[in-house]
Coordinates of N, CA and C in Angstrom, one line a residue:
Chain A
M1 N -13.8 92.0 153.6 CA -14.3 91.3 154.7 C -15.8 90.8 154.4
A2 N -16.5 91.8 153.9 CA -17.9 91.5 153.5 C -18.0 90.4 152.5
T3 N -17.1 90.4 151.6 CA -17.1 89.4 150.5 C -16.7 88.0 151.1
R4 N -15.8 88.1 152.1 CA -15.4 86.8 152.7 C -16.6 86.2 153.5
A5 N -17.3 87.2 154.2 CA -18.4 86.7 155.0 C -19.5 86.2 154.2
S6 N -19.8 86.9 153.0 CA -20.9 86.4 152.2 C -20.5 85.1 151.5
T7 N -19.2 84.9 151.2 CA -18.8 83.6 150.6 C -19.0 82.5 151.6
A8 N -18.7 82.8 152.9 CA -18.8 81.8 154.0 C -20.3 81.5 154.1
T9 N -21.2 82.5 154.0 CA -22.6 82.3 154.1 C -23.1 81.4 153.0
A10 N -22.7 81.7 151.8 CA -23.1 80.9 150.6 C -22.6 79.5 150.8
Q11 N -21.4 79.3 151.3 CA -20.9 77.9 151.5 C -21.7 77.2 152.5
Q12 N -22.0 77.9 153.6 CA -22.8 77.3 154.7 C -24.2 76.9 154.1
Q13 N -24.8 77.8 153.3 CA -26.1 77.5 152.7 C -26.0 76.2 151.8
Q14 N -24.9 76.1 151.0 CA -24.7 74.9 150.2 C -24.6 73.7 151.0
V15 N -23.8 73.8 152.2 CA -23.7 72.6 153.1 C -25.1 72.3 153.6
D16 N -25.9 73.3 154.0 CA -27.2 73.1 154.6 C -28.1 72.4 153.6
I17 N -28.1 72.8 152.3 CA -28.9 72.2 151.2 C -28.5 70.7 151.1
E18 N -27.2 70.5 151.0 CA -26.7 69.1 150.8 C -27.1 68.2 152.0
E19 N -27.0 68.8 153.2 CA -27.4 68.0 154.4 C -28.9 67.7 154.4
T20 N -29.7 68.7 154.0 CA -31.2 68.5 153.9 C -31.5 67.4 152.9
I21 N -30.9 67.5 151.7 CA -31.1 66.5 150.7 C -30.7 65.1 151.1
S22 N -29.5 65.0 151.7 CA -29.1 63.7 152.2 C -30.1 63.1 153.2
R23 N -30.5 64.0 154.2 CA -31.4 63.5 155.2 C -32.7 63.1 154.6
L24 N -33.3 63.9 153.7 CA -34.6 63.5 153.1 C -34.4 62.2 152.2
E25 N -33.3 62.2 151.5 CA -33.1 61.0 150.6 C -33.0 59.7 151.3
S26 N -32.5 59.8 152.5 CA -32.3 58.5 153.3 C -33.6 58.0 153.9
K27 N -34.7 58.8 153.8 CA -35.9 58.3 154.4 C -36.6 57.3 153.5
K28 N -37.2 56.3 154.2 CA -37.9 55.2 153.5 C -38.9 55.7 152.5
G29 N -38.8 55.1 151.3 CA -39.8 55.4 150.3 C -39.5 56.7 149.5
V30 N -38.5 57.5 149.9 CA -38.2 58.7 149.1 C -37.5 58.3 147.8
E31 N -38.1 58.8 146.7 CA -37.6 58.5 145.4 C -36.6 59.5 144.9
C32 N -37.0 60.8 145.1 CA -36.0 61.8 144.7 C -36.3 63.1 145.4
V33 N -35.3 64.0 145.4 CA -35.4 65.3 146.1 C -34.9 66.3 145.1
T34 N -35.6 67.4 144.8 CA -35.2 68.4 143.9 C -35.3 69.8 144.5
V35 N -34.3 70.6 144.3 CA -34.5 72.0 144.6 C -34.6 72.8 143.3
L36 N -35.6 73.6 143.3 CA -35.9 74.4 142.0 C -36.0 75.9 142.3
T37 N -35.8 76.7 141.3 CA -36.2 78.1 141.5 C -37.7 78.2 141.2
K38 N -38.3 79.3 141.6 CA -39.8 79.4 141.4 C -40.3 79.2 140.0
D39 N -39.4 79.6 139.0 CA -39.8 79.4 137.6 C -39.4 78.0 137.1
G40 N -39.0 77.1 137.9 CA -38.9 75.7 137.5 C -37.4 75.3 137.1
R41 N -36.5 76.2 137.3 CA -35.1 75.8 136.9 C -34.5 74.9 138.0
V42 N -33.9 73.8 137.7 CA -33.4 72.8 138.6 C -32.1 73.3 139.2
I43 N -32.0 73.4 140.5 CA -30.7 73.9 141.2 C -29.9 72.6 141.6
R44 N -30.6 71.6 142.1 CA -30.0 70.4 142.6 C -31.0 69.3 142.6
T45 N -30.6 68.1 142.2 CA -31.6 67.0 142.2 C -30.9 65.7 142.4
T46 N -31.7 64.7 143.0 CA -31.2 63.4 143.1 C -31.9 62.5 142.0
A47 N -32.7 63.1 141.2 CA -33.4 62.4 140.1 C -32.6 62.5 138.9
T48 N -33.1 61.8 137.8 CA -32.4 61.9 136.5 C -32.6 63.3 136.0
A49 N -31.8 63.8 135.0 CA -31.9 65.1 134.5 C -33.3 65.2 133.8
E50 N -33.7 64.2 133.1 CA -35.0 64.2 132.4 C -36.2 64.3 133.3
Q51 N -36.1 63.5 134.4 CA -37.2 63.5 135.4 C -37.3 64.8 136.1
S52 N -36.1 65.3 136.5 CA -36.1 66.6 137.3 C -36.6 67.7 136.4
E53 N -36.3 67.7 135.1 CA -36.8 68.7 134.2 C -38.3 68.7 134.1
V54 N -38.9 67.5 134.0 CA -40.4 67.4 133.9 C -41.0 67.9 135.3
H55 N -40.4 67.4 136.4 CA -40.9 67.8 137.7 C -40.8 69.3 137.8
G56 N -39.7 69.9 137.4 CA -39.4 71.3 137.5 C -40.5 72.1 136.7
K57 N -40.8 71.7 135.5 CA -41.7 72.4 134.7 C -43.2 72.3 135.3
L58 N -43.6 71.0 135.6 CA -44.9 70.8 136.0 C -45.2 71.2 137.4
L59 N -44.3 70.9 138.3 CA -44.6 71.2 139.7 C -44.4 72.7 140.0
S60 N -43.5 73.4 139.3 CA -43.5 74.9 139.5 C -44.7 75.5 139.0
R61 N -45.3 74.9 137.9 CA -46.6 75.5 137.3 C -47.7 75.3 138.3
L62 N -47.7 74.1 138.9 CA -48.8 73.8 139.9 C -48.6 74.7 141.1
A63 N -47.4 74.9 141.6 CA -47.2 75.8 142.7 C -47.6 77.2 142.4
R64 N -47.4 77.6 141.2 CA -47.8 79.0 140.8 C -49.3 79.1 140.8
D65 N -50.0 78.1 140.2 CA -51.5 78.0 140.2 C -52.0 78.1 141.6
A66 N -51.4 77.2 142.5 CA -51.9 77.1 143.9 C -51.7 78.4 144.6
A67 N -50.5 79.1 144.4 CA -50.2 80.3 145.0 C -51.2 81.4 144.6
E68 N -51.5 81.4 143.3 CA -52.5 82.4 142.8 C -53.9 82.2 143.4
I69 N -54.3 80.9 143.5 CA -55.6 80.6 144.1 C -55.7 81.0 145.6
V70 N -54.6 80.7 146.3 CA -54.6 81.1 147.7 C -54.7 82.6 147.9
E71 N -54.0 83.3 147.0 CA -54.1 84.8 147.0 C -55.5 85.3 146.7
E72 N -56.2 84.6 145.7 CA -57.5 84.9 145.4 C -58.5 84.6 146.5
L73 N -58.3 83.5 147.2 CA -59.1 83.2 148.3 C -59.0 84.2 149.5
E74 N -57.8 84.7 149.7 CA -57.5 85.6 150.8 C -56.2 86.4 150.5
P75 N -56.4 87.7 150.0 CA -55.2 88.4 149.5 C -54.0 88.5 150.5
Q76 N -54.3 88.4 151.9 CA -53.2 88.5 152.8 C -52.5 87.2 153.1
D77 N -53.1 86.1 152.5 CA -52.6 84.8 152.8 C -51.5 84.4 151.8
E78 N -50.7 83.4 152.1 CA -49.6 83.0 151.2 C -49.4 81.5 151.3
L79 N -49.2 80.8 150.1 CA -49.0 79.4 150.1 C -47.6 79.1 150.7
S80 N -47.5 78.0 151.5 CA -46.2 77.6 152.0 C -45.9 76.2 151.7
F81 N -46.9 75.3 151.5 CA -46.6 73.9 151.4 C -47.7 73.2 150.6
L82 N -47.4 72.3 149.7 CA -48.4 71.6 148.9 C -48.1 70.2 149.0
R83 N -49.1 69.4 149.2 CA -48.9 67.9 149.3 C -49.9 67.3 148.3
I84 N -49.3 66.5 147.4 CA -50.1 65.9 146.3 C -50.1 64.4 146.5
R85 N -51.2 63.8 146.9 CA -51.2 62.4 147.1 C -51.9 61.8 145.8
T86 N -51.2 60.9 145.2 CA -51.7 60.2 144.0 C -51.8 58.7 144.4
K87 N -52.4 57.9 143.5 CA -52.5 56.5 143.7 C -51.1 55.8 143.9
R88 N -50.1 56.4 143.3 CA -48.7 55.7 143.3 C -47.7 56.5 144.1
H89 N -47.9 57.8 144.3 CA -46.9 58.6 144.9 C -47.4 59.6 145.9
E90 N -46.5 60.2 146.6 CA -46.8 61.4 147.4 C -45.8 62.5 147.0
I91 N -46.2 63.6 146.5 CA -45.3 64.7 146.1 C -45.5 65.8 147.1
M92 N -44.4 66.2 147.7 CA -44.4 67.3 148.7 C -43.6 68.5 148.1
V93 N -44.2 69.7 148.1 CA -43.6 70.9 147.6 C -43.6 71.9 148.7
A94 N -42.4 72.2 149.2 CA -42.2 73.3 150.2 C -41.8 74.6 149.5
L95 N -42.4 75.7 149.8 CA -42.1 77.0 149.1 C -41.5 78.0 150.0
D96 N -40.4 78.6 149.6 CA -40.0 79.9 150.3 C -40.1 81.0 149.3
H97 N -39.5 82.2 149.6 CA -39.8 83.3 148.6 C -39.1 83.1 147.3
S98 N -38.0 82.3 147.2 CA -37.4 82.1 145.9 C -37.3 80.7 145.4
Y99 N -37.4 79.7 146.3 CA -37.1 78.3 145.9 C -38.3 77.4 146.2
L100 N -38.2 76.2 145.5 CA -39.2 75.2 145.8 C -38.3 73.9 146.2
L101 N -38.7 73.2 147.2 CA -38.1 71.9 147.5 C -39.2 70.9 147.3
V102 N -38.8 70.0 146.3 CA -39.8 68.9 145.9 C -39.3 67.6 146.4
V103 N -40.1 66.8 147.1 CA -39.8 65.5 147.6 C -40.8 64.5 147.0
V104 N -40.4 63.5 146.2 CA -41.3 62.5 145.7 C -41.1 61.2 146.5
Q105 N -42.2 60.8 147.1 CA -42.2 59.5 147.9 C -43.1 58.5 147.3
S106 N -42.7 57.2 147.4 CA -43.5 56.2 146.9 C -44.0 55.3 148.1
P107 N -45.2 55.5 148.6 CA -45.6 54.8 149.8 C -45.5 53.3 149.8
Q108 N -45.7 52.7 148.6 CA -45.7 51.2 148.5 C -44.2 50.7 148.6
K109 N -43.3 51.5 148.3 CA -41.9 51.1 148.2 C -41.3 50.7 149.6
E110 N -40.5 49.7 149.6 CA -39.9 49.3 150.9 C -38.7 50.2 151.2
Chain B
M1 N -88.9 47.1 143.3 CA -87.9 46.8 144.4 C -86.6 47.5 144.1
A2 N -86.2 47.5 142.8 CA -84.9 48.1 142.5 C -85.0 49.6 142.9
T3 N -86.1 50.3 142.6 CA -86.3 51.7 143.0 C -86.2 51.9 144.5
R4 N -86.9 51.0 145.2 CA -86.9 51.1 146.7 C -85.4 50.9 147.2
A5 N -84.7 49.9 146.6 CA -83.4 49.7 147.0 C -82.5 50.8 146.7
S6 N -82.6 51.4 145.5 CA -81.7 52.6 145.2 C -82.1 53.8 146.0
T7 N -83.4 53.9 146.4 CA -83.8 55.1 147.3 C -83.1 54.9 148.6
A8 N -83.1 53.6 149.1 CA -82.5 53.3 150.4 C -81.0 53.6 150.3
T9 N -80.4 53.3 149.2 CA -78.9 53.5 149.1 C -78.6 55.0 149.1
A10 N -79.5 55.8 148.3 CA -79.3 57.2 148.3 C -79.5 57.8 149.6
Q11 N -80.5 57.3 150.4 CA -80.7 57.8 151.7 C -79.5 57.5 152.6
Q12 N -79.0 56.3 152.5 CA -77.9 55.9 153.3 C -76.6 56.8 153.0
Q13 N -76.5 57.1 151.7 CA -75.3 57.9 151.3 C -75.5 59.3 151.9
Q14 N -76.7 59.8 151.9 CA -77.0 61.1 152.5 C -76.6 61.1 153.9
V15 N -77.0 60.1 154.6 CA -76.7 59.9 156.1 C -75.2 59.9 156.3
D16 N -74.5 59.1 155.4 CA -73.1 59.0 155.5 C -72.4 60.3 155.3
I17 N -72.9 61.1 154.3 CA -72.3 62.4 154.0 C -72.5 63.3 155.3
E18 N -73.7 63.3 155.8 CA -74.0 64.2 157.0 C -73.2 63.8 158.2
E19 N -73.0 62.5 158.4 CA -72.2 62.0 159.5 C -70.7 62.4 159.3
T20 N -70.2 62.3 158.1 CA -68.8 62.7 157.8 C -68.6 64.2 158.0
I21 N -69.6 65.0 157.6 CA -69.5 66.4 157.7 C -69.5 66.8 159.2
S22 N -70.4 66.2 160.0 CA -70.5 66.5 161.4 C -69.2 66.1 162.1
R23 N -68.7 64.9 161.8 CA -67.5 64.5 162.4 C -66.3 65.4 162.1
L24 N -66.2 65.8 160.8 CA -65.1 66.7 160.5 C -65.3 68.1 161.1
E25 N -66.5 68.6 161.1 CA -66.8 69.9 161.6 C -66.5 70.1 163.1
S26 N -66.6 68.9 163.8 CA -66.5 69.0 165.3 C -65.0 69.0 165.6
K27 N -64.1 68.8 164.7 CA -62.6 68.7 165.0 C -62.1 70.1 165.2
K28 N -61.2 70.2 166.1 CA -60.5 71.5 166.5 C -60.0 72.2 165.3
G29 N -60.3 73.5 165.2 CA -59.7 74.3 164.1 C -60.4 74.2 162.8
V30 N -61.4 73.3 162.6 CA -62.1 73.2 161.3 C -63.0 74.4 161.1
E31 N -62.8 75.1 160.0 CA -63.6 76.3 159.8 C -64.8 75.9 158.9
C32 N -64.7 75.1 157.9 CA -65.8 74.7 157.1 C -65.5 73.4 156.3
V33 N -66.6 72.8 156.0 CA -66.5 71.5 155.2 C -67.5 71.7 154.0
T34 N -67.0 71.4 152.8 CA -67.9 71.5 151.6 C -67.7 70.3 150.7
V35 N -68.9 69.8 150.2 CA -68.8 68.8 149.2 C -69.2 69.4 147.9
L36 N -68.4 69.1 146.9 CA -68.6 69.7 145.6 C -68.6 68.7 144.5
T37 N -69.2 69.0 143.4 CA -69.0 68.2 142.2 C -67.6 68.5 141.6
K38 N -67.1 67.7 140.7 CA -65.8 68.0 140.2 C -65.7 69.3 139.4
D39 N -66.9 69.8 138.9 CA -66.9 71.1 138.1 C -67.2 72.2 139.1
G40 N -67.2 72.0 140.4 CA -67.3 73.1 141.3 C -68.6 73.5 141.9
R41 N -69.7 72.7 141.6 CA -71.0 73.0 142.1 C -71.1 72.5 143.5
V42 N -71.6 73.4 144.4 CA -71.7 73.0 145.8 C -72.9 72.1 146.1
I43 N -72.6 70.9 146.7 CA -73.6 70.0 147.0 C -74.1 70.2 148.5
R44 N -73.1 70.4 149.3 CA -73.4 70.6 150.8 C -72.3 71.3 151.4
T45 N -72.6 72.3 152.2 CA -71.5 73.1 152.8 C -71.9 73.6 154.2
T46 N -70.9 73.8 155.1 CA -71.1 74.4 156.4 C -70.6 75.9 156.3
A47 N -70.1 76.3 155.2 CA -69.6 77.7 155.0 C -70.8 78.6 154.6
T48 N -70.6 79.8 154.4 CA -71.6 80.7 153.9 C -71.7 80.4 152.4
A49 N -72.9 80.8 151.8 CA -73.1 80.5 150.4 C -72.0 81.2 149.5
E50 N -71.6 82.4 149.9 CA -70.6 83.2 149.2 C -69.3 82.5 149.2
Q51 N -68.9 82.1 150.5 CA -67.6 81.5 150.7 C -67.5 80.2 150.0
S52 N -68.6 79.4 150.1 CA -68.5 78.0 149.4 C -68.5 78.2 147.9
E53 N -69.1 79.2 147.4 CA -69.1 79.4 145.9 C -67.6 79.7 145.5
V54 N -67.0 80.6 146.2 CA -65.6 80.9 145.9 C -64.7 79.7 146.0
H55 N -64.9 79.0 147.1 CA -64.1 77.7 147.3 C -64.4 76.8 146.2
G56 N -65.7 76.6 145.8 CA -66.0 75.7 144.8 C -65.3 76.0 143.5
K57 N -65.4 77.3 143.1 CA -64.8 77.7 141.8 C -63.3 77.5 141.8
L58 N -62.6 78.0 142.9 CA -61.2 78.0 142.8 C -60.6 76.7 143.1
L59 N -61.1 76.0 144.1 CA -60.5 74.7 144.5 C -60.8 73.6 143.5
S60 N -62.0 73.7 142.8 CA -62.2 72.7 141.8 C -61.2 72.9 140.6
R61 N -60.9 74.2 140.4 CA -60.0 74.6 139.3 C -58.6 74.0 139.7
L62 N -58.2 74.2 140.9 CA -56.9 73.7 141.4 C -56.8 72.2 141.3
A63 N -57.9 71.6 141.7 CA -57.9 70.1 141.7 C -57.8 69.6 140.2
R64 N -58.4 70.3 139.3 CA -58.3 69.9 137.9 C -56.9 70.1 137.4
D65 N -56.3 71.3 137.7 CA -54.9 71.5 137.3 C -54.0 70.4 137.9
A66 N -54.2 70.1 139.2 CA -53.3 69.1 139.8 C -53.5 67.7 139.2
A67 N -54.8 67.4 138.9 CA -55.1 66.1 138.3 C -54.4 66.0 136.9
E68 N -54.4 67.1 136.2 CA -53.8 67.1 134.8 C -52.3 66.9 134.9
I69 N -51.7 67.6 135.9 CA -50.3 67.5 136.1 C -49.8 66.1 136.5
V70 N -50.6 65.5 137.4 CA -50.3 64.2 137.9 C -50.3 63.2 136.7
E71 N -51.3 63.4 135.8 CA -51.4 62.6 134.6 C -50.3 62.8 133.6
E72 N -49.9 64.1 133.5 CA -48.7 64.4 132.7 C -47.4 63.7 133.2
L73 N -47.3 63.7 134.6 CA -46.1 63.1 135.2 C -46.1 61.6 134.9
E74 N -47.2 61.0 135.0 CA -47.3 59.5 134.9 C -48.7 59.2 134.4
P75 N -48.9 58.8 133.2 CA -50.3 58.6 132.7 C -51.1 57.6 133.4
Q76 N -50.5 56.6 134.0 CA -51.3 55.6 134.8 C -51.7 56.0 136.2
D77 N -51.1 57.2 136.6 CA -51.3 57.6 138.0 C -52.6 58.5 138.1
E78 N -53.1 58.7 139.3 CA -54.3 59.5 139.5 C -54.3 60.3 140.8
L79 N -54.7 61.5 140.8 CA -54.7 62.4 142.0 C -55.8 61.9 142.9
S80 N -55.4 61.7 144.2 CA -56.5 61.3 145.2 C -56.7 62.3 146.3
F81 N -55.6 63.1 146.6 CA -55.7 64.0 147.8 C -54.8 65.2 147.6
L82 N -55.2 66.4 148.0 CA -54.4 67.6 147.8 C -54.5 68.3 149.2
R83 N -53.3 68.7 149.7 CA -53.2 69.4 150.9 C -52.5 70.7 150.7
I84 N -53.2 71.8 151.0 CA -52.6 73.2 150.7 C -52.4 73.9 152.0
R85 N -51.1 74.0 152.3 CA -50.8 74.7 153.6 C -50.5 76.2 153.3
T86 N -51.2 77.1 153.9 CA -50.9 78.5 153.7 C -50.4 79.1 155.1
K87 N -50.1 80.4 155.1 CA -49.7 81.0 156.4 C -50.8 81.0 157.4
R88 N -52.1 81.0 156.9 CA -53.2 81.1 157.8 C -54.1 79.9 157.9
H89 N -54.1 79.1 156.8 CA -55.0 77.9 156.8 C -54.4 76.7 156.3
E90 N -55.1 75.6 156.5 CA -54.8 74.3 155.8 C -56.0 73.9 155.1
I91 N -55.9 73.7 153.8 CA -57.0 73.3 153.0 C -56.8 71.9 152.4
M92 N -57.7 71.0 152.8 CA -57.6 69.6 152.3 C -58.7 69.3 151.3
V93 N -58.3 68.7 150.2 CA -59.2 68.4 149.1 C -59.1 66.9 148.8
A94 N -60.1 66.1 149.2 CA -60.1 64.7 148.9 C -61.0 64.5 147.6
L95 N -60.4 63.7 146.7 CA -61.1 63.5 145.4 C -61.6 62.1 145.2
D96 N -62.8 61.9 144.8 CA -63.2 60.6 144.2 C -63.6 60.8 142.8
H97 N -64.2 59.8 142.1 CA -64.4 60.0 140.7 C -65.4 61.1 140.3
S98 N -66.3 61.4 141.2 CA -67.2 62.5 140.8 C -67.3 63.7 141.8
Y99 N -66.8 63.5 143.0 CA -66.9 64.6 144.0 C -65.6 65.0 144.6
L100 N -65.7 66.2 145.2 CA -64.5 66.7 146.0 C -65.0 67.0 147.4
L101 N -64.2 66.6 148.4 CA -64.6 67.0 149.8 C -63.5 68.0 150.2
V102 N -63.9 69.2 150.6 CA -63.0 70.2 151.0 C -63.1 70.6 152.4
V103 N -62.0 70.5 153.2 CA -62.0 70.9 154.6 C -61.0 72.0 154.8
V104 N -61.5 73.1 155.3 CA -60.6 74.3 155.6 C -60.4 74.3 157.1
Q105 N -59.1 74.3 157.5 CA -58.7 74.3 158.9 C -57.9 75.6 159.2
S106 N -58.0 76.0 160.4 CA -57.2 77.2 160.8 C -56.3 76.7 161.9
P107 N -55.0 76.5 161.7 CA -54.2 75.9 162.7 C -54.1 76.8 164.0
Q108 N -54.1 78.1 163.8 CA -54.0 79.0 165.0 C -55.2 79.0 165.9
K109 N -56.3 78.7 165.3 CA -57.6 78.8 166.0 C -57.7 77.8 167.1
E110 N -58.2 78.2 168.3 CA -58.4 77.3 169.4 C -59.6 76.4 169.2

C-alpha cells in the first residue's frame, strides 16, 4: 500500500510539474522553463538540450554563490528567489531544498 | 567655465543621489540604502558602517559573479538589476557602468 501511495504521489508531482511548466510557458515573453537539481542537472526543460545544459551549469552556480552570500550576510537566513534582469532578458530562479525552477523571459518579445 | 559647469553637475548629481536615497528610505519596509562602487567601496549609506562594509564586500562580489554569468550566457548581453529574495529580506541591486545601488527591504516589517 505504501508503495502504491508513493507512486501516486510521484505521479501527482509529475503532473504538477508539467502543469506548472505549461502555465509558465504560455505566458507572454517566456522563452523557456527549466527544472534543475541544485547541482545543475536538468530534470525537465522546454529549451534545447544545449541551452538548458548551459543554463543548468551557470545558473546553478550563481544560485549557489547567492545562497552562500545570503548565509554570510545572516546565518539564519536562506535564499528563496533570484531575479536577474539583463538588457535582453529576465531570468527568474526559484529555489526549494532540492530543485531550481528557471524561467527565462524576453521583455521585448511579443 | 568648464570647471564651474562640471562642479555644478557634480553638485546636481550629489543632490540627485541624496533625493533618491531619501525617497527609497521612506518606503515601507526599507531597512537601508547603500551606494557602492563596482569593487565594493561604500560611497553613501544609511546602514551602519559595519553593515554597509559587509554588504559592499558580499553584494559587489555577487554582482560581479552574476555579470560574468550573464556574459557567459550571451556575450552581447549585460546585467542591469539583481533581486535577491530570502526568507527574511529582499535585496535589490541596481547596476550602472560604475556604481551599484543596494536597497535592503524587510517584507515582514511594518
